[in-house]
Short mmCIF file of C-alpha atoms and ligand atoms in Angstrom, two decimals:
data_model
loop_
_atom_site.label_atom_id
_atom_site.label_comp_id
_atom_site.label_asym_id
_atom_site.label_seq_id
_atom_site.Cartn_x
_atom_site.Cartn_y
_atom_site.Cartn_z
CA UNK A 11 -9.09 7.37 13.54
CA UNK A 12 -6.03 9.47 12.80
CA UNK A 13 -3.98 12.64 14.00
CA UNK A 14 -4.65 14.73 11.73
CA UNK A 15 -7.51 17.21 13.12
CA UNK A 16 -8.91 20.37 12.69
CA UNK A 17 -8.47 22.53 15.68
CA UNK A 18 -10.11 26.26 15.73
CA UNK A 19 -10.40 25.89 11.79
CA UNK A 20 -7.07 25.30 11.42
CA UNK A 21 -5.82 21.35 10.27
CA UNK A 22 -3.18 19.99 12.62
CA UNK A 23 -1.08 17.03 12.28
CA UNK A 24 -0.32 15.83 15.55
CA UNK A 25 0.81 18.97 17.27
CA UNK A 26 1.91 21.37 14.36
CA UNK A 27 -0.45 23.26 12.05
CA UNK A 28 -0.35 22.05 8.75
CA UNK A 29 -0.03 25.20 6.92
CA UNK A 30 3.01 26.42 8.66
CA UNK A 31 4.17 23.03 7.34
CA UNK A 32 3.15 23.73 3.95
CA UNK A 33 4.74 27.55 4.04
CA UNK A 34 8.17 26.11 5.15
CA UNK A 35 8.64 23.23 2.63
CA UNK A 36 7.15 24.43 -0.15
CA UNK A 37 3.88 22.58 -1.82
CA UNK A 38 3.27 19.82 -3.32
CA UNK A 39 3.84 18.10 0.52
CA UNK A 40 3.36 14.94 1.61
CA UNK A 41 2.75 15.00 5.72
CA UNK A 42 3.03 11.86 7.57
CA UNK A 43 1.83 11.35 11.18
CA UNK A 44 4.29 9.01 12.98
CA UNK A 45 1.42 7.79 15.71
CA UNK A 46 -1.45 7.48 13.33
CA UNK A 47 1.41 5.06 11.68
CA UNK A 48 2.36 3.15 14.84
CA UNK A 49 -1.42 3.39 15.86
CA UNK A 50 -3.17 1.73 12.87
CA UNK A 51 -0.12 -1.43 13.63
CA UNK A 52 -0.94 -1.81 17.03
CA UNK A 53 -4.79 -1.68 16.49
CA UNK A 54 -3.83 -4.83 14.02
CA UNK A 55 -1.43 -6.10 16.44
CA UNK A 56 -3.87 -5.86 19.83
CA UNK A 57 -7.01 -7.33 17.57
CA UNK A 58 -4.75 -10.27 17.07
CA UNK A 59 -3.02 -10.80 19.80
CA UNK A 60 -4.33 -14.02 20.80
CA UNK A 61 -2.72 -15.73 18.00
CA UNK A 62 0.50 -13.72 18.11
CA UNK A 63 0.50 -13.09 14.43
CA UNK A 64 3.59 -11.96 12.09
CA UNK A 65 2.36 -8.83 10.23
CA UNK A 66 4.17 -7.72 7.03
CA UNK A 67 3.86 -4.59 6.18
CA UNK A 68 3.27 -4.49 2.33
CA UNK A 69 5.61 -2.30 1.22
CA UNK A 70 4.34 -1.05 -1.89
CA UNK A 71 1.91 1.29 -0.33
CA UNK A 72 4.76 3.41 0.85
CA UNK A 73 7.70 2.55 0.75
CA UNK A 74 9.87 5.29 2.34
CA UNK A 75 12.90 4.01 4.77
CA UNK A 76 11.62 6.45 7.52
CA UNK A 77 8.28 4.60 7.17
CA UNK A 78 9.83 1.34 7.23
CA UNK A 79 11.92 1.79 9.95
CA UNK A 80 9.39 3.26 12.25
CA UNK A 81 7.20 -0.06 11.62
CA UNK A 82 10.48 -2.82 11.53
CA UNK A 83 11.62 -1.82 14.97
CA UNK A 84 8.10 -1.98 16.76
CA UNK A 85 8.23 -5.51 15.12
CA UNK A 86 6.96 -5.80 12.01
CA UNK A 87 7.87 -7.63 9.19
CA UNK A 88 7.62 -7.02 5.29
CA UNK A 89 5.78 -7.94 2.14
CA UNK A 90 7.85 -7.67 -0.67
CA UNK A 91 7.39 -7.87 -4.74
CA UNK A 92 10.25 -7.31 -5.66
CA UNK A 93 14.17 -6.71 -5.63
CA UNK A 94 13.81 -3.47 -4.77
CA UNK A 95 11.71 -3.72 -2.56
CA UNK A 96 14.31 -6.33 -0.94
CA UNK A 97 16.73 -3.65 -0.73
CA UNK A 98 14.36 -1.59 0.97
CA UNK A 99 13.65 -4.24 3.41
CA UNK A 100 17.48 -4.33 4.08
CA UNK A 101 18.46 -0.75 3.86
CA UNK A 102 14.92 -0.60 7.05
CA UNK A 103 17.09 -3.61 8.95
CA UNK A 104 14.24 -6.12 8.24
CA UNK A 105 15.41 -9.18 9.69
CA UNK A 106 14.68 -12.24 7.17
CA UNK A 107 12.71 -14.10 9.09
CA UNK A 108 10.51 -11.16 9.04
CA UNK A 109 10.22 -11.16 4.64
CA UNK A 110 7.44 -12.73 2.47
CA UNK A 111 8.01 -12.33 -1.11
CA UNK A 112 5.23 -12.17 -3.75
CA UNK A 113 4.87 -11.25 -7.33
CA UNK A 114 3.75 -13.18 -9.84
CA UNK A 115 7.08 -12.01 -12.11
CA UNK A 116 10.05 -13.20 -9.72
CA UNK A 117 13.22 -12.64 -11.85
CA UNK A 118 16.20 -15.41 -11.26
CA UNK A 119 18.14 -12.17 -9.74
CA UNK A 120 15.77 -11.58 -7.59
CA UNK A 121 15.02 -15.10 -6.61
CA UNK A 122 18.98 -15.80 -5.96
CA UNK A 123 19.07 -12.40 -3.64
CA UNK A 124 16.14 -13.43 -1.61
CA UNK A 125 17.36 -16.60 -0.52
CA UNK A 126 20.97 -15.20 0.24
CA UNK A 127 18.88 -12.76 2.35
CA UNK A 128 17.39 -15.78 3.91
CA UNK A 129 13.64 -14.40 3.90
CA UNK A 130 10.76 -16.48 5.31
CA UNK A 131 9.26 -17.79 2.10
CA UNK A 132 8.62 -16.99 -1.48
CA UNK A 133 4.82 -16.83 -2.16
CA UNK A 134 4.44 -18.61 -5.30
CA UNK A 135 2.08 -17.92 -7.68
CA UNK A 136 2.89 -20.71 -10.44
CA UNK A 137 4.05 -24.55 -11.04
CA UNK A 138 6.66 -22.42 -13.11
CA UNK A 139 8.04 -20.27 -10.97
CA UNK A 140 8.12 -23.45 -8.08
CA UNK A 141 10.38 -25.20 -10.98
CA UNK A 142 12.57 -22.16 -11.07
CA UNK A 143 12.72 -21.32 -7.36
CA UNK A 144 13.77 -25.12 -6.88
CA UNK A 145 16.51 -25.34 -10.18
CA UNK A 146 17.74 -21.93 -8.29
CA UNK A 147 18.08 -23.13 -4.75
CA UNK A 148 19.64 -26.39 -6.41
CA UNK A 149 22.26 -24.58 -7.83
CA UNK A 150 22.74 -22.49 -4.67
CA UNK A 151 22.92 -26.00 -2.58
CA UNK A 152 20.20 -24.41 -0.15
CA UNK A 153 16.06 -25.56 0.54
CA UNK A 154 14.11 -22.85 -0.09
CA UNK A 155 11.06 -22.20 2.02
CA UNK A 156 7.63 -21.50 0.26
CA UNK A 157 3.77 -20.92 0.73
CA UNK A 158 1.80 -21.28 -2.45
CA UNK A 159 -0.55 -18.55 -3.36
CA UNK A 160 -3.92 -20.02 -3.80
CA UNK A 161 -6.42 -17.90 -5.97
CA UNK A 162 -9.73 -18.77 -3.91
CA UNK A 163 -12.25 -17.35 -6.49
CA UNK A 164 -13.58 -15.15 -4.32
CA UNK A 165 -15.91 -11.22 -5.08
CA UNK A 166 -13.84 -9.35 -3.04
CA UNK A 167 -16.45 -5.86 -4.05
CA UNK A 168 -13.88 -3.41 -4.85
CA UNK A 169 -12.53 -1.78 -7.85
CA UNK A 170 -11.67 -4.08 -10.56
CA UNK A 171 -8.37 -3.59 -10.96
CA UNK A 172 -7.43 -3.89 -7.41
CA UNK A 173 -9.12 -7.53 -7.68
CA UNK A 174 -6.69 -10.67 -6.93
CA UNK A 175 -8.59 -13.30 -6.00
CA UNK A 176 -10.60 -14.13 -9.30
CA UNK A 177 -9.74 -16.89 -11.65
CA UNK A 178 -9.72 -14.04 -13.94
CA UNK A 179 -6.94 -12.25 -12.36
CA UNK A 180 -3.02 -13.00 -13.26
CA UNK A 181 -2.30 -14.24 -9.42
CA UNK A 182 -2.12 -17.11 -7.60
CA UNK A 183 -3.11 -20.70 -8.37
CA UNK A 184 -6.37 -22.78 -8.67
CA UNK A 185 -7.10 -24.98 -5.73
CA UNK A 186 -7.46 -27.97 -8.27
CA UNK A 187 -3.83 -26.96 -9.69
CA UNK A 188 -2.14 -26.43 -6.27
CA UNK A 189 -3.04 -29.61 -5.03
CA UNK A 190 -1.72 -31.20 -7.61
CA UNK A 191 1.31 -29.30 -7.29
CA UNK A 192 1.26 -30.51 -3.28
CA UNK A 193 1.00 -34.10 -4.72
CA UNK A 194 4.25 -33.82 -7.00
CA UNK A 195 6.10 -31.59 -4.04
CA UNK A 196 8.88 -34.53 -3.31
CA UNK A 197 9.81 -34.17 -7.32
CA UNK A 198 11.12 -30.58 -6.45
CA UNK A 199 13.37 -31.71 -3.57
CA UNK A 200 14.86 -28.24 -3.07
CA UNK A 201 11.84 -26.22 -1.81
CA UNK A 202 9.78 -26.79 0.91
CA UNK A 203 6.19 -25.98 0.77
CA UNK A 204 5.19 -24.96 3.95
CA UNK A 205 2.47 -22.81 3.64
CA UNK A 206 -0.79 -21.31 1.95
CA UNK A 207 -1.16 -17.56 1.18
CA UNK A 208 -3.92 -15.53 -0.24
CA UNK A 209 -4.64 -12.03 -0.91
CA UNK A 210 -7.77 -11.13 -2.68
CA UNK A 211 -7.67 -7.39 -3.08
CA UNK A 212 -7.50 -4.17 -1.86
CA UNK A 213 -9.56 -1.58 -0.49
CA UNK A 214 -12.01 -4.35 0.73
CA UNK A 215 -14.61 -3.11 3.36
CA UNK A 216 -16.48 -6.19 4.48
CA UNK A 217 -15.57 -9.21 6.28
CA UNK A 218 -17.34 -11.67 4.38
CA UNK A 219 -15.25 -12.28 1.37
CA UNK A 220 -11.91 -12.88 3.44
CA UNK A 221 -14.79 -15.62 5.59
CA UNK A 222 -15.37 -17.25 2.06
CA UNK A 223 -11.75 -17.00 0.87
CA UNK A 224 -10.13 -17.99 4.68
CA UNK A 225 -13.34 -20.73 4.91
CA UNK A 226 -12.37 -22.29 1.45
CA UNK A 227 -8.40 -22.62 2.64
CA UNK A 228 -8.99 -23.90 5.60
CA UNK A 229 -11.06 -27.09 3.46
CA UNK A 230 -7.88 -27.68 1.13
CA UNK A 231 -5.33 -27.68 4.32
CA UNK A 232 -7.86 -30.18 6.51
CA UNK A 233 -7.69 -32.15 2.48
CA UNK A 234 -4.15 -32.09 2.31
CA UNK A 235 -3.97 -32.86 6.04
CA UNK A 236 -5.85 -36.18 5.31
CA UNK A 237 -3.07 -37.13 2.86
CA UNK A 238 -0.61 -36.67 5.27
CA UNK A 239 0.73 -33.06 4.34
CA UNK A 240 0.93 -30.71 6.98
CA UNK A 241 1.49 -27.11 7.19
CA UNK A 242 2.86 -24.43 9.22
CA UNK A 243 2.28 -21.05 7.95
CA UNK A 244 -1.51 -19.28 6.90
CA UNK A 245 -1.11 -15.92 4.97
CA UNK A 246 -4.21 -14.07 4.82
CA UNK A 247 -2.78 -11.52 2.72
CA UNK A 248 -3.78 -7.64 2.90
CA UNK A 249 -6.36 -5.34 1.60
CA UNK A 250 -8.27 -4.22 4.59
CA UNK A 251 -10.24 -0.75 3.44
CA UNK A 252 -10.05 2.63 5.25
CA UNK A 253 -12.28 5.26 4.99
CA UNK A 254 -11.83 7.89 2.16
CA UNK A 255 -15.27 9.13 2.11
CA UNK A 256 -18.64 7.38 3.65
CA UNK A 257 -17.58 4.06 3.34
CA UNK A 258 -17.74 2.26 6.83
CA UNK A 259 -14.92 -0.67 6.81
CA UNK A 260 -14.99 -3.10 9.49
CA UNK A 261 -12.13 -1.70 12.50
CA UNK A 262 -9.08 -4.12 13.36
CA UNK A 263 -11.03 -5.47 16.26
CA UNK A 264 -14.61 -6.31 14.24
CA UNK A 265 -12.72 -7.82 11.40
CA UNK A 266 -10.61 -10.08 14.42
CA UNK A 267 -13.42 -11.04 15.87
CA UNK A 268 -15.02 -12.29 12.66
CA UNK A 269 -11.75 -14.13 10.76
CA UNK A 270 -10.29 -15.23 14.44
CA UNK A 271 -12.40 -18.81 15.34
CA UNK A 272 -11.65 -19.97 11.94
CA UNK A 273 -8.08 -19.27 11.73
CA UNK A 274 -7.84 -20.40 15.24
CA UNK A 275 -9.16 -23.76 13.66
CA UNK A 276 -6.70 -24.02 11.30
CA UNK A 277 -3.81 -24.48 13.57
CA UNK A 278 -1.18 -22.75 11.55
CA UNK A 279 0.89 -19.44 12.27
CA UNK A 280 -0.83 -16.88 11.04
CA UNK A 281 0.73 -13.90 8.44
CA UNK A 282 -1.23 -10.83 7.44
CA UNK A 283 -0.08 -8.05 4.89
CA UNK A 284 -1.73 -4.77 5.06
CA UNK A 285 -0.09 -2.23 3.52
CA UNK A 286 -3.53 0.79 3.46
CA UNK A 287 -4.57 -0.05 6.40
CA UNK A 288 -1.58 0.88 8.31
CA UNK A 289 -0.77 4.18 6.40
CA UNK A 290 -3.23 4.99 4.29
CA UNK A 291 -4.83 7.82 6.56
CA UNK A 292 -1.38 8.54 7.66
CA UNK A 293 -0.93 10.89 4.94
CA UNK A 294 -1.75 13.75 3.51
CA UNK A 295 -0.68 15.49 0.32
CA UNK A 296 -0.90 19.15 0.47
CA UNK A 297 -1.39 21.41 -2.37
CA UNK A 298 -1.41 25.25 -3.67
CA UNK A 299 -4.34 26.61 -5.47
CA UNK A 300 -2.43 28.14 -8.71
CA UNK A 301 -5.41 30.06 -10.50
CA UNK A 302 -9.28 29.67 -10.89
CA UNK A 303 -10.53 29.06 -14.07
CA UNK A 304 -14.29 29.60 -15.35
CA UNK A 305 -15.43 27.89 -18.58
CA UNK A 306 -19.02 28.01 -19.39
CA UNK A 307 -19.45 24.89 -18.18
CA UNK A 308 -17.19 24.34 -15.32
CA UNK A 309 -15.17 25.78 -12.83
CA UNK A 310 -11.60 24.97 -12.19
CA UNK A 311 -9.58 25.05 -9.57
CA UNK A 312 -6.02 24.42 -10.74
CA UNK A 313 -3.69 23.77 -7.90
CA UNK A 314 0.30 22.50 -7.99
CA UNK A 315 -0.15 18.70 -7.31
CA UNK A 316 -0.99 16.69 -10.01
CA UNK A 317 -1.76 13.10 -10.91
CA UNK A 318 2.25 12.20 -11.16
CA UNK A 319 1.65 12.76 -7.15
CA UNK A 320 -1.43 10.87 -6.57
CA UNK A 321 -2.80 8.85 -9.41
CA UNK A 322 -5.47 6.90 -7.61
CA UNK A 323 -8.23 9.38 -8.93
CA UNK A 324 -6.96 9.06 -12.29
CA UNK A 325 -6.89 5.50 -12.21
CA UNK A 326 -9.39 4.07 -10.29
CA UNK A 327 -11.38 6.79 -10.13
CA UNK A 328 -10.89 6.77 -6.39
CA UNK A 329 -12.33 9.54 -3.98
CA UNK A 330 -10.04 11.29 -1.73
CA UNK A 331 -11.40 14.11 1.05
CA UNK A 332 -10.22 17.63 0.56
CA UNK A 333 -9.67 19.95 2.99
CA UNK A 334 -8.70 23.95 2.60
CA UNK A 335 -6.52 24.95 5.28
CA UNK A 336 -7.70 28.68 5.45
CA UNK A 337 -11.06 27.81 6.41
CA UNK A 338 -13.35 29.93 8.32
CA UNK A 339 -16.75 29.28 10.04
CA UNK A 340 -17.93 32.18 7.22
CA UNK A 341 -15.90 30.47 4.23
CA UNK A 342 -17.13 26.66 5.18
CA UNK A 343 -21.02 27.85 4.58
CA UNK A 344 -20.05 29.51 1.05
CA UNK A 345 -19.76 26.44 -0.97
CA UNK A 346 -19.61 25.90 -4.23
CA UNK A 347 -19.02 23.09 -6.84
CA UNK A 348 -15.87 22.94 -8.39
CA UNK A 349 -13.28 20.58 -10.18
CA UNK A 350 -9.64 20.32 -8.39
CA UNK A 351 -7.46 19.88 -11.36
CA UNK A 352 -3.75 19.69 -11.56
CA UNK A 353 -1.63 21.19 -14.00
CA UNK A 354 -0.38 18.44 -15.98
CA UNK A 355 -1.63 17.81 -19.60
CA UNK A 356 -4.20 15.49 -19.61
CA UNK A 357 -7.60 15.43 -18.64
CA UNK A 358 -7.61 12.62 -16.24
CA UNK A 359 -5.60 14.79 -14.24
CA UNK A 360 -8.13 15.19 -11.63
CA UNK A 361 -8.20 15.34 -7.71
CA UNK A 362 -12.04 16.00 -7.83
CA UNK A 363 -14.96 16.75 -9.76
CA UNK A 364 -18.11 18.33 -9.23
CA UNK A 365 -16.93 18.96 -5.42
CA UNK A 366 -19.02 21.20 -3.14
CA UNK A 367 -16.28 22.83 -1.41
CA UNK A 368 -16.12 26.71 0.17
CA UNK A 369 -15.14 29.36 -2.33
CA UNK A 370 -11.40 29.38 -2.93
CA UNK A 371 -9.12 31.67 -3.86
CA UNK A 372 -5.62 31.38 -5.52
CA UNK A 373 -2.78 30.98 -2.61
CA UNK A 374 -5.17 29.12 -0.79
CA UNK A 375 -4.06 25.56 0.57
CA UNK A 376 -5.44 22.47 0.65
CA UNK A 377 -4.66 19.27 2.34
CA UNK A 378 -6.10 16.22 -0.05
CA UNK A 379 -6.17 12.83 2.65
CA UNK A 380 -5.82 9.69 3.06
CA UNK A 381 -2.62 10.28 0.68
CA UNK A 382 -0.20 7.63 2.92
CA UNK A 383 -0.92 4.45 0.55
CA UNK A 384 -0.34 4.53 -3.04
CA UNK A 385 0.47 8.14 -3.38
CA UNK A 386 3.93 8.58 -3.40
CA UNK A 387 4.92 4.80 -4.12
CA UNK A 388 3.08 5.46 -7.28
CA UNK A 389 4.05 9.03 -8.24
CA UNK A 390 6.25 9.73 -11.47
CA UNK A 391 7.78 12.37 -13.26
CA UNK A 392 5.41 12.59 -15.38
CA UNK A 393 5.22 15.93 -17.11
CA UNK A 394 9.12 16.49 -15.67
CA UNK A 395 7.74 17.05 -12.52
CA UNK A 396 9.91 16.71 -9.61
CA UNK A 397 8.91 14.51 -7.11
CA UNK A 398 7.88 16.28 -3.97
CA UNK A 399 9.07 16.57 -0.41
CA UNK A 400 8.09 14.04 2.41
CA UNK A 401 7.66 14.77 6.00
CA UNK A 402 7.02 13.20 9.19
CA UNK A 403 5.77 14.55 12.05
CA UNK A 404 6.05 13.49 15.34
CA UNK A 405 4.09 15.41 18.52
CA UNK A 406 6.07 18.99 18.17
CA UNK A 407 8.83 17.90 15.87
CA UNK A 408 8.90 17.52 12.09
CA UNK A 409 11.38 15.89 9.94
CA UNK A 410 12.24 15.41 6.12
CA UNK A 411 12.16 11.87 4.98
CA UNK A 412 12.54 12.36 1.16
CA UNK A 413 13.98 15.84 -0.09
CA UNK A 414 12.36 17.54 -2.71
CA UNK A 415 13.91 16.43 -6.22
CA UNK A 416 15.75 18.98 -7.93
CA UNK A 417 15.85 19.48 -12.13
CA UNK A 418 19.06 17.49 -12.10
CA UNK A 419 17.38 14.12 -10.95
CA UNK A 420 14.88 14.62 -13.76
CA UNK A 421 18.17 14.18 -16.25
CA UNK A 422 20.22 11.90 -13.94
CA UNK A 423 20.77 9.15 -15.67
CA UNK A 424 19.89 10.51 -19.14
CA UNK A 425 23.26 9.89 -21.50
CA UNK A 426 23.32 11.92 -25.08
CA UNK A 427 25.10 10.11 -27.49
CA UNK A 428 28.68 11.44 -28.40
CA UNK A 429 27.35 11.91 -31.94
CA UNK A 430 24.07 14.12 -30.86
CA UNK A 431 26.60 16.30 -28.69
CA UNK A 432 29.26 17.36 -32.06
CA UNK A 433 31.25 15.26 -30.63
N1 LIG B 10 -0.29 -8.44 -0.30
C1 LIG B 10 -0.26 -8.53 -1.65
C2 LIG B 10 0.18 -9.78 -2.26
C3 LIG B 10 -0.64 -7.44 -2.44
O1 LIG B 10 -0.62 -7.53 -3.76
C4 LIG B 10 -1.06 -6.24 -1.81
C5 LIG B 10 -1.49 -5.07 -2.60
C6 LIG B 10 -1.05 -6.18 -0.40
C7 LIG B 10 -0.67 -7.30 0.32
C8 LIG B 10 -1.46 -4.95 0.36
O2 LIG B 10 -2.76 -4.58 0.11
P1 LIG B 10 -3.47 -3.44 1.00
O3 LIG B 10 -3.52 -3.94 2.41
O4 LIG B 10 -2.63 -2.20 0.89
O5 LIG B 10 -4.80 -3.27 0.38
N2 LIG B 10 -2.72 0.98 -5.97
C9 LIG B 10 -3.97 0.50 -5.47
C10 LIG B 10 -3.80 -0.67 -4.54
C11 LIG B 10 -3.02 -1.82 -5.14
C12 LIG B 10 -2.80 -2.97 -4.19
C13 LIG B 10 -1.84 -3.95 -4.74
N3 LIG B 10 -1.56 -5.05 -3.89
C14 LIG B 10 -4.72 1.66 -4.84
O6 LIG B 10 -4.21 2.78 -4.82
O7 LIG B 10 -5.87 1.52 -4.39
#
C-alpha cells in the first residue's frame, strides 16, 4: 500500500529511518514518500488505461510545489478552486490544457486569470456564475470552455461535511435546472458547454454511489443527446477513500473495473480528480511526546503537534493510525489506553482518544499516518504556532520542501498603526 514500513521495530520511509528524520529536522514533521506518491497515480493511471483518462490532481489535499511537480511531469493535470491554487498550478508548470477549475465562489479575478491561463474548463456550479463566466469572456473577446457540475442526489456514506452530491449541499446544479440551462446555452454565446462534472464527496469507500451518480449522468447526456446536444468531456470528480484504520476501500483496479463499461458507454473523454487517494498515505506527521499527564479520569499524552497541523480529528472526528517510533517487541505488548493531545488550548485538540497504545514516555516519537491529504493544506497558525517543516524522501535521499516557519512569518504582514507605535 505505501513505503512507509516498519523494519526490525524501527518505521522507515522508503530507505531512511524515520526517527533519524525526526532528530535532524526537528518535530512537528511532515514526511512524504516520493514513490508511494507516484505509485498511488500510476495505480489510477494503469486501472484506466483503456480509456486514456486525464487525471487532475485536486490540489487542495496538498498543495506543496514539490508535490505538484513530482505529479505534473509524470502527466498529470490539476483540479483547482481557486486563484491560488492557479498560481500553484503555474508556479508546478501545469500546462492549461491540463486545469479544471471548480468552486462554487469563482471571483471575476479569478475567472479573468483562468481564461488568460487558457485552462481546460471552468466547472460551473450555477446559472449565475455561467452568466458571469460568459459577460467575462465577452469582455475579454474569448469563448470560454465549460462542464456544468451536476449535483446527482446521490448518499455518498461518508462524513457529512465532506458530502457534495446532495441537494442539500451548496454544489453543483439539479439535473432539472441544468437542462434547462443546456436548453438556453445559445443565449450565452461566449461559453461553450462542453461537458458534465460531478464530485460527490470524499473519503468514499464503495463503488456503488459513484454507479448511481455516473448511471444517472450518463441518462441526462443520452437526453440531451436526443435533442441534438453533444458532449465531449465526463468528469467523475474525486473522493476515492484510503484506509486510515479498518475500513476496506475498493483498490484503483476494483473500482475500474466497476465504473469502466458504463463510462465506456458514454463515449466522452473521461476526467477524474482525486486528490486522497494519491497522497493521502503518502504522509506522515511526526510528533514529540512533551509530558504525560494523569487526571483521575484520564491519561494524557501531550505531544508537540497540534490540531493547527492536522485538524481532521478535530473536525470530522476522523481516525488517524499512530505509531511510536521507539517500539520494542517488550514495549508493543505493554499497552495502555491513553488520549494523544496537543498542546493548543482547546479541547478538540485531539489526535486520539481512548487509544490502546504501548506505554510511552516523554521524548518518545510518534509518527501519526495517513497525514499526506488535508493535513498541511489545512494547518494554521493557530495558537501562533509556526507551521512545520516538510520533507520528501526519495530511496536514500531526503529533501526539504517547505522550511520550518520562523516567529517572523507569524507577524509578517501584521502593520501597527503609526498612532499605537507613539508615533
Ligand atoms: N474534486 C472536487 C470538486 C472536490 O471538491 C474535491 C474535494 C476533490 C475533487 C478531491 O477529493 P478527494 O479525492 O481528495 O476525496 N478536508 C476533508 C476533505 C475535503 C474534500 C473537499 N473536496 C478531509 O480531510 O477529509
Amino acid at each position: 500500500m505505501h513505503e512507509f514500513k516498519s523494519k526490525r521495530n524501527s518505521l522507515y520511509c522508503e530507505n531512511i529511518k524515520v526517527l533519524d528524520l525526526a532528530k535532524r529536522f526537528g518535530t512537528p514533521l511532515y514526511v512524504y514518500s516520493y514513490h508511494t506518491l507516484i505509485g498511488h497515480f500510476l495505480k489510477l493511471k494503469t486501472a484506466f488505461h483503456s480509456l486514456n483518462p486525464l487525471i487532475c490532481y485536486s490540489l487542495k489535499a496538498n498543495s506543496n510545489l514539490a508535490i505538484l511537480k513530482a505529479l505534473v511531469d509524470k502527466g498529470a493535470g490539476l483540479d483547482i478552486v481557486s486563484g491560488g491554487e492557479l498560481f500553484r498550478a503555474t508556479q508546478a508548470g501545469c500546462p492549461g490544457e491540463r486545469i479544471v477549475y471548480a468552486s462554487v465562489g469563482k471571483t471575476d479575478r479569478e475567472i479573468e486569470e483562468a481564461i488568460h491561463r487558457k485552462i481546460l474548463f471552468f466547472n460551473v456550479e450555477s446559472a449565475a456564475e455561467l452568466e458571469n463566466i460568459n459577460r467575462i469572456s465577452k469582455k475579454l473577446n474569448t469563448s470560454t470552455q465549460v462542464a456544468i457540475r451536476i449535483n446527482p442526489d446521490v448518499e455518498p456514506k461518508t462524513h457529512k461535511y465532506i458530502t457534495t452530491g446532495k441537494l442539500t449541499n451548496k454544489f453543483g446544479i439539479d439535473f432539472k435546472s441544468a437542462y434547462q440551462i443546456f436548453l438556453l446555452r445559445r443565449a450565452l454565446s461566449y461559453v461553450r458547454i462542453s461537458g458534465i462534472h460531478i464530485h460527490i464527496g470524499s473519503q468514499i469507500t464503495e463503488a456503488e454511489p459513484y454507479l448511481a451518480a455516473i448511471k444517472k449522468v450518463i441518462e441526462f447526456v443520452e437526453t440531451l443527446r436526443k435533442k441534438g446536444i453533444f458532449l465531449e468531456y465526463l468528469n467523475i470528480g474525486g473522493g476515492l477513500g484510503i484506509v486510515y484504520d479498518r475500513e476496506t476501500p475498493q483498490t484503483a483496479e476494483n473500482f475500474a473495473k466497476k465504473v469502466l463499461p458504463l463510462l465506456k458507454r458514454s463515449k466522452l473523454k473521461i476526467i477524474l480528480e482525486p486528490g486522497r487517494f494519491i497522497v493521502g498515505n503518502a504522509g506522515i506527521l511526526v510528533t514529540r511526546v512533551l509530558y504525560i499527564k494523569n487526571t483521575p479520569k484520564k491519561k494524557f499524552v501531550i505531544v508537540d503537534a497540534a490540531m493547527n497541523d492536522l485538524i481532521r480529528p478535530a473536525l470530522y472526528g476522523a481516525y488517524h493510525t499512530i505509531i511510536p517510533l521507539h517500539c520494542t517487541p517488550y514495549t508493543v505488548h505493554r499497552t495502555e489506553k491513553i488520549d494523544i493531545v496537543g498542546p493548543i488550548c482547546e479541547s478538540g485538540d485531539f489526535f486520539a482518544k481512548d487509544r490502546n497504545l504501548p506505554k510511552l514516555k516523554e521524548g518518545d516519537f510518534l509518527a501519526i499516518m495517513g497525514a499526506g491529504a488535508y493535513a498541511f493544506s489545512m494547518a494554521s497558525n493557530y495558537n501562533s504556532r509556526c507551521r512545520a517543516e516538510e520533507v520528501l524522501v526519495v530511496k536514500d535521499e531526503v529533501f526539504i520542501i517547505r522550511k520550518r516557519e520562523v516567529r517572523e512569518d507569524l507577524v509578517r504582514n501584521e502593520i501597527v498603526p503609526a498612532f499605537l507605535s507613539g508615533l
